[in-house]
CSV table of C-alpha atoms in Angstrom, one decimal:
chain,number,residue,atom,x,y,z
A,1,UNK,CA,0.0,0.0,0.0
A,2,UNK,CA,0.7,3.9,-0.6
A,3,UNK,CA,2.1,5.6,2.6
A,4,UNK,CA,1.4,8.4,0.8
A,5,UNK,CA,-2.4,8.2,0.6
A,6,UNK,CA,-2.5,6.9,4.2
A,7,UNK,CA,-2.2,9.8,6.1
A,8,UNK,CA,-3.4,10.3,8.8
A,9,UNK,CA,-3.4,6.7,9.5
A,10,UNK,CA,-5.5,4.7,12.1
A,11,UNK,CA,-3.9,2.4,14.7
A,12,UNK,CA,-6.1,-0.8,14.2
A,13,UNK,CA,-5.9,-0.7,10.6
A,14,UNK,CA,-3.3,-2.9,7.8
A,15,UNK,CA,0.4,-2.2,8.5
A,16,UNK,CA,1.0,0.9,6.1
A,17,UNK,CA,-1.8,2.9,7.7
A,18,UNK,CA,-0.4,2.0,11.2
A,19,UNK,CA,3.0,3.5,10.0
A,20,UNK,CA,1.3,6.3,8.8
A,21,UNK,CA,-0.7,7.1,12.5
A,22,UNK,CA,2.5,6.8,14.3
A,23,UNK,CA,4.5,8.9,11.8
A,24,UNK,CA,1.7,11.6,12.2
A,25,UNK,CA,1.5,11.3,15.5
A,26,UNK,CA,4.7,11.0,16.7
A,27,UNK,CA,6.4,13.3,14.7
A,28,UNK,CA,4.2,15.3,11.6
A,29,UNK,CA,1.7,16.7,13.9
A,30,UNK,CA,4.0,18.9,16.0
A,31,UNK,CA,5.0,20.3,13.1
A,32,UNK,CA,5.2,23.5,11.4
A,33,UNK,CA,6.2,23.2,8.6
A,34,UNK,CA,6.5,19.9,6.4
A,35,UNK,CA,9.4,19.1,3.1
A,36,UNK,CA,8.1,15.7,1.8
A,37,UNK,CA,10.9,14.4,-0.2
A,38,UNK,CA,9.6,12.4,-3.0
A,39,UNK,CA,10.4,9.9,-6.2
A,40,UNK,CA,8.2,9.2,-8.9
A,41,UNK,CA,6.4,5.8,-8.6
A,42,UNK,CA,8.0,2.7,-9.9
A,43,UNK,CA,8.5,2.7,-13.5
A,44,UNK,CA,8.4,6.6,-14.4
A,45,UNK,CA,10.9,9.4,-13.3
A,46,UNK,CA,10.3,13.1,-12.7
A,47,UNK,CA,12.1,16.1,-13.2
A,48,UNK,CA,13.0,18.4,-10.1
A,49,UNK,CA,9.6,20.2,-9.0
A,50,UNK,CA,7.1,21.3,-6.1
A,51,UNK,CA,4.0,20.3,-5.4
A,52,UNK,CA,2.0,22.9,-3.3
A,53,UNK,CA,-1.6,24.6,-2.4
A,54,UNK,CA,-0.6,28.2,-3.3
A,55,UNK,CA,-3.7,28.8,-1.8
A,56,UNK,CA,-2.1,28.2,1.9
A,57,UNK,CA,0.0,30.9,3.0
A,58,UNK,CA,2.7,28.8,4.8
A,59,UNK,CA,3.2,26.4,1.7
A,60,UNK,CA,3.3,29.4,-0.6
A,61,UNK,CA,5.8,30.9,1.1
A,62,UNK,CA,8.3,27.7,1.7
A,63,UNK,CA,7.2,26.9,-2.0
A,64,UNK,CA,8.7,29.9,-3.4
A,65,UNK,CA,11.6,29.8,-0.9
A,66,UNK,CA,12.4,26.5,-1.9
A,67,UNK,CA,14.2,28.5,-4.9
A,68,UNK,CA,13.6,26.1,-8.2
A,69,UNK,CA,11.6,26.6,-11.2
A,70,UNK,CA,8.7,24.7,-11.3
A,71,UNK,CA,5.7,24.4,-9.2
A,72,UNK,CA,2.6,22.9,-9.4
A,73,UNK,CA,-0.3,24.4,-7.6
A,74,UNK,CA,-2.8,21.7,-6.1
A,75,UNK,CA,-4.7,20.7,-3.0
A,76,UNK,CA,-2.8,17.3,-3.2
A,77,UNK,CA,-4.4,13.9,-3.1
A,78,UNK,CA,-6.8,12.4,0.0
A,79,UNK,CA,-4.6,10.6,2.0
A,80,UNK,CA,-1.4,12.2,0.9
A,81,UNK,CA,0.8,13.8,3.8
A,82,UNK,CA,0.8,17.3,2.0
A,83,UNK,CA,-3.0,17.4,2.1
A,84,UNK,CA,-3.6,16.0,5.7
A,85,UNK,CA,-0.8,18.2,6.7
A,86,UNK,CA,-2.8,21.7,5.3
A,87,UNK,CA,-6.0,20.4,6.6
A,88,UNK,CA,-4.5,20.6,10.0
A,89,UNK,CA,-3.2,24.2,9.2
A,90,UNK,CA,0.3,22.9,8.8
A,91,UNK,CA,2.3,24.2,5.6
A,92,UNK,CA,3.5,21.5,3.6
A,93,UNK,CA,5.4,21.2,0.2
A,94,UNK,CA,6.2,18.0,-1.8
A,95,UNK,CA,9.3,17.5,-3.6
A,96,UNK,CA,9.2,15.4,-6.6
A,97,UNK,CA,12.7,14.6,-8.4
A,98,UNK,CA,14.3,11.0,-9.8
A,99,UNK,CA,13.5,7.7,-9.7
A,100,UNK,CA,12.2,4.8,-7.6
A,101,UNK,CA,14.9,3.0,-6.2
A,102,UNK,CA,17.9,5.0,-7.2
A,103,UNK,CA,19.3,7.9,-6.3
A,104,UNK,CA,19.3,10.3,-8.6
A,105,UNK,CA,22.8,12.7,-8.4
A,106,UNK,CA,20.8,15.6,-10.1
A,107,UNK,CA,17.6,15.3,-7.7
A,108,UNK,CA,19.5,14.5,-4.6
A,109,UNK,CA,21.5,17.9,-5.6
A,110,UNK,CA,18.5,19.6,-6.2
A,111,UNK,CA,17.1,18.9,-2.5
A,112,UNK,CA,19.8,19.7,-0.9
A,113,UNK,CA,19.8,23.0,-2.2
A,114,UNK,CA,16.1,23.9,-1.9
A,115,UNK,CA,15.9,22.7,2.0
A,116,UNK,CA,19.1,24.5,2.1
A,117,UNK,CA,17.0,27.8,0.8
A,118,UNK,CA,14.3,27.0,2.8
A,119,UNK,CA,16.1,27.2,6.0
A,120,UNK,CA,17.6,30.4,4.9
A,121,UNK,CA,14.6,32.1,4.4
A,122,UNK,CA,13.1,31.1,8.0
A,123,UNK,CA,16.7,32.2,9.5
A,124,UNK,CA,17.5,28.6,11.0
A,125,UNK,CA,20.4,29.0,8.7
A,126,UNK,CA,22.4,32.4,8.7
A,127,UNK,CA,22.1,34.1,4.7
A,128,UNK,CA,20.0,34.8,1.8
A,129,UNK,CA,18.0,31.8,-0.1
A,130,UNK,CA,19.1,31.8,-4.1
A,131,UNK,CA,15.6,32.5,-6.2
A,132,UNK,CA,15.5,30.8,-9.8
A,133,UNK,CA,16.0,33.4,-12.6
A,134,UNK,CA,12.0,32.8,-13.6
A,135,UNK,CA,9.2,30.4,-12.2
A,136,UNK,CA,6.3,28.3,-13.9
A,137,UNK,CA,3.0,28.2,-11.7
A,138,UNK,CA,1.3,25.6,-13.2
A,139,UNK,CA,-2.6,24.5,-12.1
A,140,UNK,CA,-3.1,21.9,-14.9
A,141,UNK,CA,-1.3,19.5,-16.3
A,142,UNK,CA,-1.5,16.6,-19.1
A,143,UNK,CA,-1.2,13.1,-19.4
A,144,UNK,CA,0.2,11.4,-22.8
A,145,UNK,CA,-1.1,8.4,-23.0
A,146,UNK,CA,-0.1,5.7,-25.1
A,147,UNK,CA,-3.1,3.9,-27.7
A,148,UNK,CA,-1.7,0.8,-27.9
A,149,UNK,CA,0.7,-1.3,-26.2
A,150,UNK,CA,4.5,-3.3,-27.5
A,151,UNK,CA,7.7,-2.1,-26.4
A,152,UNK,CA,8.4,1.9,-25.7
A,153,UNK,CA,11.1,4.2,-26.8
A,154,UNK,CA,11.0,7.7,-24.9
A,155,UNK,CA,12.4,10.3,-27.3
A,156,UNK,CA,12.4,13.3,-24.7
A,157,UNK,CA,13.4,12.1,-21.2
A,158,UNK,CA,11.6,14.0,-18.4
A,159,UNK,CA,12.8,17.9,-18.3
A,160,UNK,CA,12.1,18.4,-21.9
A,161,UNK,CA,10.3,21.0,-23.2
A,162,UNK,CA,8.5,20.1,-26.4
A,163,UNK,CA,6.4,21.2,-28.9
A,164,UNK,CA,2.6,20.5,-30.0
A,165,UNK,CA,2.9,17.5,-32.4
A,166,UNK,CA,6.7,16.8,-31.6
A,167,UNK,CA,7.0,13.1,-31.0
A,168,UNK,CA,8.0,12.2,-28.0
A,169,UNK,CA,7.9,8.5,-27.7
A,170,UNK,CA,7.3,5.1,-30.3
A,171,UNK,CA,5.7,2.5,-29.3
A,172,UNK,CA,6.7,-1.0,-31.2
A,173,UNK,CA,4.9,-4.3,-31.8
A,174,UNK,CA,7.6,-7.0,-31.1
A,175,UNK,CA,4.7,-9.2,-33.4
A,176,UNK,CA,5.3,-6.8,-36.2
A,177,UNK,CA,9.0,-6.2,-36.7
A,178,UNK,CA,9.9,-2.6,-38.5
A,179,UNK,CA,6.2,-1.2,-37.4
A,180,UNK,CA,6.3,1.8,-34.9
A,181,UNK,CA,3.2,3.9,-33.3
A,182,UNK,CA,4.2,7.6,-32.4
A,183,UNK,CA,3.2,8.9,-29.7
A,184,UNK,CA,3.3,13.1,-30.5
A,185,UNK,CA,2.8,16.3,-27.5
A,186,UNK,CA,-0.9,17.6,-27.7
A,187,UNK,CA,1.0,20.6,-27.0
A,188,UNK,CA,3.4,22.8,-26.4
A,189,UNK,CA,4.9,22.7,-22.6
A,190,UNK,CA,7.6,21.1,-20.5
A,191,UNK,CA,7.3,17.5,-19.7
A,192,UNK,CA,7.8,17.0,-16.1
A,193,UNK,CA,7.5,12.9,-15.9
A,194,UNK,CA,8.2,10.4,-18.4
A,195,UNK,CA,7.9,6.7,-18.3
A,196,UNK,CA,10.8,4.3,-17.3
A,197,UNK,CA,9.5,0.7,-18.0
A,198,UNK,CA,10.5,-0.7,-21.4
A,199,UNK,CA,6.6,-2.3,-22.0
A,200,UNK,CA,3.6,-0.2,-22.3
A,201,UNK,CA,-0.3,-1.3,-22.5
A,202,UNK,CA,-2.9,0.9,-23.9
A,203,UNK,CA,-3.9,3.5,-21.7
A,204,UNK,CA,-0.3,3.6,-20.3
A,205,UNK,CA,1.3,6.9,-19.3
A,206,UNK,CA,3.9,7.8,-20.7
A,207,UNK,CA,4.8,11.3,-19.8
A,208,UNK,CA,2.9,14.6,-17.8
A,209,UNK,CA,2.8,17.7,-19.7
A,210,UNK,CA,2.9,21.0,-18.0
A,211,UNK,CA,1.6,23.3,-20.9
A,212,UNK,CA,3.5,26.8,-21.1
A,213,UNK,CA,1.8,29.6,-23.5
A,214,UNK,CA,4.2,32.3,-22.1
A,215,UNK,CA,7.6,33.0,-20.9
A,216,UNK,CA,9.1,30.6,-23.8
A,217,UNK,CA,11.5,32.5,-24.7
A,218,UNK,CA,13.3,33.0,-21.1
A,219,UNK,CA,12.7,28.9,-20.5
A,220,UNK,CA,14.3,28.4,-23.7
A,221,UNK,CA,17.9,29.9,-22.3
A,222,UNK,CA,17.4,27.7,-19.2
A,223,UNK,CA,17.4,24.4,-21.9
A,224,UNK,CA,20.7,22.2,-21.9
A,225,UNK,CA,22.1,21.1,-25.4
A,226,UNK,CA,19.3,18.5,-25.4
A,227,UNK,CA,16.7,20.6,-24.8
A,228,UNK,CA,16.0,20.1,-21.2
A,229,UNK,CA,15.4,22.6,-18.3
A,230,UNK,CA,18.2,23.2,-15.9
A,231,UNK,CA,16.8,23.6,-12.5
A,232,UNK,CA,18.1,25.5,-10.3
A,233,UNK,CA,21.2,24.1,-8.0
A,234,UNK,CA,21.9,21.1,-10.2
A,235,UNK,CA,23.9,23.1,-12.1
A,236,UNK,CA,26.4,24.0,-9.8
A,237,UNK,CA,24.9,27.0,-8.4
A,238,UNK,CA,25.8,27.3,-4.5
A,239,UNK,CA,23.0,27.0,-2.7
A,240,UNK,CA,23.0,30.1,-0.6
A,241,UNK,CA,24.0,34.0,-1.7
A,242,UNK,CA,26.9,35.5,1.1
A,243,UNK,CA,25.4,38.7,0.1
C-alpha cells in the first residue's frame, strides 16, 4: 500500500496505515512546517519540481523559498501527507525529483539546495536563499497516454520542453518487426515525468505535460544542449548567496 495516501493513518488498521498514524502522530503533527521528499512511482521518473496549495500561506511561502523553477499548484491527493498536513493548518510542500529505487545525483543535488533555501529564508540557517532566474505556476497539467501497447522508446526524457505535435515517444509491436506507433505532445509545454518501464499497454502513461503559452523564450535559455530545463542548483549553483 501507498504511505502516501495513508495519512493520517489509524492504529487498528493494515500495516501501512499503522505506520502512517505513528509517523503523524509522533512526529508530523507537532510540526510547522513539512518538506516531503519524493520519487516518482515505480516505472516513471520526474524532473525536479514542487508540489504545493498556493492557496495556503505557509506552503506558498516555503514553495517559493524552496528556490527552483517549477511548481505545481494543487490541493494534493486524499490521504497524501501534504493534504492532511494543510487540513490541520500545517504548511507542507512535496518535492518530486528521480527515480524509484535509485538515487538520482541531479535530484539529490537539487534537495539539498532547496531545504538548504528554505532554511535560509526562515533564518534557521544564517544568509540569503538563491531564487531561480524565472518560475512556472502551473494548475493543470497533461497526461500522454499511449493507444496501444508493444515495447516503448521515450524520445524526450523527463525535463524536456517540447512542442505541439513533436513526437516524444514510439511505441513498437515486437509481433510486427519494422512497425512503430508515435506517440506526438498535444501541446506545447515542459514534460515534467516520463515513463521508465520498457513495455507499455494501452492506456499507459507515458509522460505529464505541463503546458506553457508564455515565458518561452526566457525557458528556452534555461534548456541544456538536449533541450532540457536546468533547474536551479543542479547546475552547480551554490546553494545560498553570502550577500
Amino acid at each position: 500500500r501507498d504511505l502516501n495516501r495513508s495519512f493520517p493513518g489509524k492504529p487498528d488498521s493494515n500495516t501501512t496505515s499503522r505506520v502512517a498514524h505513528r509517523l503523524w502522530n509522533k512526529i508530523i503533527s507537532g510540526s510547522d512546517l513539512v518538506i516531503d521528499l519524493h520519487t516518482a512511482a515505480v516505472g516513471r521518473t520526474n524532473m525536479p519540481q514542487i508540489r504545493a496549495n498556493l492557496a495556503d500561506r505557509p506552503s506558498n511561502r516555503i514553495a517559493r523559498s524552496f528556490g527552483i523553477e517549477t511548481i505545481l499548484d494543487n490541493v494534493g491527493p486524499k490521504g497524501s501527507l501534504r493534504k492532511t498536513a494543510n487540513d490541520a493548518g500545517i504548511g507542507a510542500i512535496t518535492y518530486e525529483g528521480g527515480g524509484s529505487n535509485e538515487a538520482d545525483p541531479e535530484s539529490v543535488q537539487v534537495a539539498i539546495y532547496g531545504v538548504l533555501n528554505v532554511l535560509r529564508s526562515l533564518k534557521v540557517l544564517p544568509g540569503y536563499p538563491s531564487r531561480p532566474r524565472f518560475r512556472i505556476l502551473a494548475s493543470g497539467s497533461v497526461w500522454i497516454r499511449s493507444d496501444q501497447g508493444g515495447l516503448l522508446d521515450v524520445l524526450t526524457p523527463a525535463g524536456s520542453f517540447v512542442e505541439d505535435g513533436e513526437t516524444v515517444a514510439t511505441v513498437t509491436d515486437p509481433e510486427r518487426p519494422g512497425e512503430s506507433y508515435d506517440i506526438l505532445s498535444p501541446t506545447r509545454g515542459l514534460l515534467i515525468s516520463t515513463a521508465t518501464h520498457p513495455f507499455v499497454n494501452a492506456g499507459t502513461p507515458i509522460g505529464h505535460l505541463l503546458p506553457v503559452t508564455r515565458g518561452v523564450r526566457t525557458l528556452n535559455k534555461r534548456l541544456d544542449q538536449e533541450g532540457c530545463l536546468v533547474t536551479s542548483g543542479s547546475d552547480g549553483e551554490p546553494p545560498w548567496r553570502e550577500d
